[in-house]
Amino acid sequence: KKRDVFFAIKGNKTSGTKFINDAISKGASAIISSKKEKYRNSQIPLILVKNVRKTLSEAGIHAPTMHGIWARESEGACSIVLSGGYEDDIDELDYIHYTGHGGQNEQGKQIADQEFIKGNKGLILSREYNLPVRVTRGHQIPNGPAKGYRYDGLYYVDEFEKVKGRSGFYICRFKLSSEKPIDNLEKDLKPTFKPEYVSPERTPSTV
């Protein structure tokens, strides 16, 4: 979005450096990359770093460079990232069923039950203390940006439960809702949506 800093993160199939000119055309105020690149607007500063993902972490948006939950067991959760790492996640943009951390092998397959410890415990405290959690979405999921990662604002943990997941193991599930209504959220994020984005269906309710 306009005045955002663009982090040129290298992915498995392509690199964010290919989208630098696109980011500048949309109003990026600076570029962070691990390699020197030529681009059209020389007035936009290029900041060279060794590890772009680590720099994103150090910027305070999401500290862990690998895990999806940034939290402390005794204080609560600061942020989560949705990047398609857990098969039981449900993402409706303003409402999320988020799968806790743990129980996976190196290939990302669920092979054991999860427990309410570490980051999962932190999310419980965020619910108990009514603390907001920063949410970032990655390009790997349908509601994520076309490329890279996108900060989507503050969400609150409404509920948590332990349920059996698709692979037959128990997972820690957290239900989060955005502080913004769906219409406002879609308006803010529309410039970054993928072309195939579809607004979540809503069933009218009566009291």
Coordinates of C-alpha atoms in Angstrom, one line a residue:
K1 CA 0.0 0.0 0.0
K2 CA 1.0 3.7 -0.3
R3 CA 3.9 4.6 2.0
D4 CA 4.5 1.0 3.1
V5 CA 8.0 -0.5 3.1
F6 CA 8.4 -3.4 0.7
F7 CA 10.3 -6.4 1.9
A8 CA 11.6 -8.4 -1.1
I9 CA 11.4 -11.8 0.5
K10 CA 12.7 -14.8 -1.5
G11 CA 10.2 -17.6 -1.8
N12 CA 10.4 -21.2 -2.9
K13 CA 9.5 -20.5 -6.5
T14 CA 10.2 -16.8 -7.1
S15 CA 11.8 -13.8 -5.4
G16 CA 10.2 -10.6 -4.2
T17 CA 12.8 -8.7 -6.1
K18 CA 10.8 -9.3 -9.2
F19 CA 8.0 -7.2 -7.8
I20 CA 10.0 -4.2 -6.7
N21 CA 8.8 -2.0 -9.6
D22 CA 5.2 -3.0 -9.0
A23 CA 5.6 -2.1 -5.3
I24 CA 7.0 1.3 -6.2
S25 CA 4.2 2.0 -8.6
K26 CA 1.7 1.3 -5.8
G27 CA 3.4 3.8 -3.5
A28 CA 6.1 1.9 -1.6
S29 CA 8.3 4.4 0.4
A30 CA 11.4 2.1 0.6
I31 CA 12.7 -1.3 -0.5
I32 CA 14.4 -3.8 1.7
S33 CA 16.3 -6.5 -0.3
S34 CA 19.2 -8.9 0.2
K35 CA 20.7 -8.0 -3.2
K36 CA 21.3 -4.8 -5.2
E37 CA 18.6 -4.3 -7.8
K38 CA 18.0 -1.8 -10.6
Y39 CA 14.5 -0.2 -10.6
R40 CA 12.8 2.7 -12.3
N41 CA 12.5 5.2 -9.5
S42 CA 15.9 6.0 -8.0
Q43 CA 14.3 8.4 -5.5
I44 CA 13.0 5.4 -3.5
P45 CA 15.7 4.2 -1.1
L46 CA 17.0 0.6 -1.4
I47 CA 18.1 -0.8 2.0
L48 CA 20.4 -3.8 1.6
V49 CA 20.3 -6.5 4.4
K50 CA 21.7 -10.0 4.6
N51 CA 18.4 -11.7 5.6
V52 CA 15.1 -10.0 4.6
R53 CA 12.9 -12.3 6.7
K54 CA 15.0 -11.7 9.7
T55 CA 14.8 -7.9 9.2
L56 CA 11.0 -8.2 9.0
S57 CA 11.3 -10.0 12.4
E58 CA 13.5 -7.3 13.9
A59 CA 11.1 -4.6 12.7
G60 CA 8.8 -5.8 15.4
I61 CA 6.0 -7.0 13.2
H62 CA 6.6 -10.7 13.9
A63 CA 9.7 -11.7 15.8
P64 CA 10.1 -15.4 15.2
T65 CA 11.6 -16.1 11.8
M66 CA 10.0 -19.6 11.5
H67 CA 7.2 -20.1 14.0
G68 CA 3.7 -18.7 13.4
I69 CA 3.1 -17.5 16.9
W70 CA 5.1 -14.8 18.7
A71 CA 4.2 -15.1 22.4
R72 CA 5.3 -15.6 25.9
E73 CA 3.6 -18.1 28.2
S74 CA 3.5 -15.5 31.1
E75 CA 2.5 -12.4 29.1
G76 CA 0.3 -13.3 26.1
A77 CA 0.7 -13.3 22.3
C78 CA 2.0 -10.4 20.2
S79 CA 1.3 -11.7 16.8
I80 CA 0.5 -14.6 14.5
V81 CA 1.2 -15.4 10.8
L82 CA -1.1 -17.3 8.5
S83 CA 1.0 -18.9 5.7
G84 CA -0.7 -22.2 5.0
G85 CA 1.3 -24.3 7.4
Y86 CA -1.6 -26.0 9.1
E87 CA -4.3 -27.9 7.3
D88 CA -7.0 -27.1 9.9
D89 CA -6.8 -23.3 9.6
I90 CA -10.0 -21.6 8.4
D91 CA -9.6 -18.0 7.2
E92 CA -12.6 -15.8 6.4
L93 CA -10.6 -12.5 6.5
D94 CA -12.4 -10.9 9.5
Y95 CA -12.8 -14.2 11.3
I96 CA -10.1 -16.9 11.8
H97 CA -9.9 -20.4 13.1
Y98 CA -6.2 -20.5 13.9
T99 CA -4.4 -23.8 14.6
G100 CA -1.9 -23.6 17.4
H101 CA 1.8 -24.6 17.3
G102 CA 3.3 -28.0 17.6
G103 CA 2.8 -31.7 16.7
Q104 CA 4.3 -31.5 13.1
N105 CA 7.2 -33.2 11.6
E106 CA 9.8 -31.5 9.3
Q107 CA 7.6 -32.0 6.3
G108 CA 4.7 -30.1 7.9
K109 CA 2.6 -33.2 8.6
Q110 CA 0.6 -33.4 11.8
I111 CA 1.9 -36.5 13.7
A112 CA 1.1 -35.7 17.4
D113 CA -1.4 -33.9 19.6
Q114 CA -0.9 -30.3 20.5
E115 CA -0.8 -28.9 24.0
F116 CA -1.7 -25.6 25.5
I117 CA 2.0 -24.6 26.1
K118 CA 4.4 -22.0 24.8
G119 CA 2.8 -19.9 22.1
N120 CA -0.5 -21.7 22.5
K121 CA -0.5 -20.7 26.2
G122 CA 0.3 -17.1 25.2
L123 CA -2.8 -17.0 23.0
I124 CA -4.9 -18.2 25.9
L125 CA -3.6 -15.3 28.0
S126 CA -4.5 -12.9 25.2
R127 CA -8.1 -14.2 25.5
E128 CA -8.1 -13.9 29.3
Y129 CA -6.7 -10.4 29.3
N130 CA -8.5 -9.3 26.2
L131 CA -5.3 -8.3 24.5
P132 CA -5.1 -7.6 20.7
V133 CA -3.0 -9.8 18.5
R134 CA -1.3 -8.6 15.3
V135 CA -2.1 -10.7 12.3
T136 CA 0.1 -11.1 9.2
R137 CA -0.9 -13.1 6.1
G138 CA 1.4 -14.7 3.6
H139 CA 1.1 -15.1 -0.1
Q140 CA 0.7 -18.9 0.4
I141 CA -3.0 -18.6 1.4
P142 CA -6.1 -17.5 -0.7
N143 CA -6.8 -14.4 1.4
G144 CA -3.1 -13.4 1.5
P145 CA -1.4 -10.9 -0.8
A146 CA -0.3 -11.7 -4.3
K147 CA 3.3 -11.7 -3.1
G148 CA 5.2 -11.5 0.1
Y149 CA 3.6 -10.9 3.5
R150 CA 0.9 -8.3 4.6
Y151 CA 0.1 -6.9 8.0
D152 CA -3.7 -7.1 8.4
G153 CA -4.2 -5.3 11.7
L154 CA -5.4 -6.3 15.1
Y155 CA -7.6 -9.3 16.0
Y156 CA -8.9 -10.5 19.3
V157 CA -9.1 -14.1 20.6
D158 CA -12.8 -14.9 21.2
E159 CA -12.6 -18.6 22.1
F160 CA -10.2 -21.5 22.3
E161 CA -10.7 -25.2 22.3
K162 CA -8.9 -28.5 21.8
V163 CA -10.5 -30.5 19.0
K164 CA -9.5 -33.5 16.8
G165 CA -8.0 -32.2 13.5
R166 CA -8.2 -33.6 10.0
S167 CA -5.2 -35.9 10.6
G168 CA -6.7 -37.5 13.6
F169 CA -4.6 -35.7 16.3
Y170 CA -5.8 -33.1 18.8
I171 CA -5.1 -29.5 17.9
C172 CA -5.3 -26.3 19.9
R173 CA -7.8 -24.1 18.0
F174 CA -8.2 -20.4 18.5
K175 CA -11.0 -18.3 17.1
L176 CA -10.1 -14.7 16.4
S177 CA -12.0 -11.8 15.0
S178 CA -10.8 -8.5 13.5
E179 CA -11.4 -5.2 15.3
K180 CA -12.7 -4.0 11.9
P181 CA -16.0 -5.1 10.2
I182 CA -15.6 -7.1 7.1
D183 CA -16.5 -4.2 4.8
N184 CA -13.8 -1.9 6.2
L185 CA -11.2 -4.7 6.2
E186 CA -11.9 -5.5 2.5
K187 CA -11.7 -1.8 1.6
D188 CA -8.3 -1.4 3.3
L189 CA -6.8 -4.5 1.9
K190 CA -8.3 -4.5 -1.6
P191 CA -5.2 -3.2 -3.4
T192 CA -3.2 -6.2 -2.3
F193 CA -5.8 -9.0 -2.9
K194 CA -5.2 -11.7 -5.5
P195 CA -7.4 -11.5 -8.6
E196 CA -9.3 -14.6 -7.5
Y197 CA -10.2 -13.3 -4.1
V198 CA -13.8 -14.0 -3.1
S199 CA -15.6 -12.2 -0.3
P200 CA -16.6 -14.7 2.5
E201 CA -20.3 -15.6 2.4
R202 CA -22.4 -14.4 5.3
T203 CA -25.6 -16.0 6.4
P204 CA -28.1 -13.4 7.7
S205 CA -29.2 -13.9 11.3
T206 CA -32.4 -12.9 13.1
V207 CA -32.9 -12.3 16.7

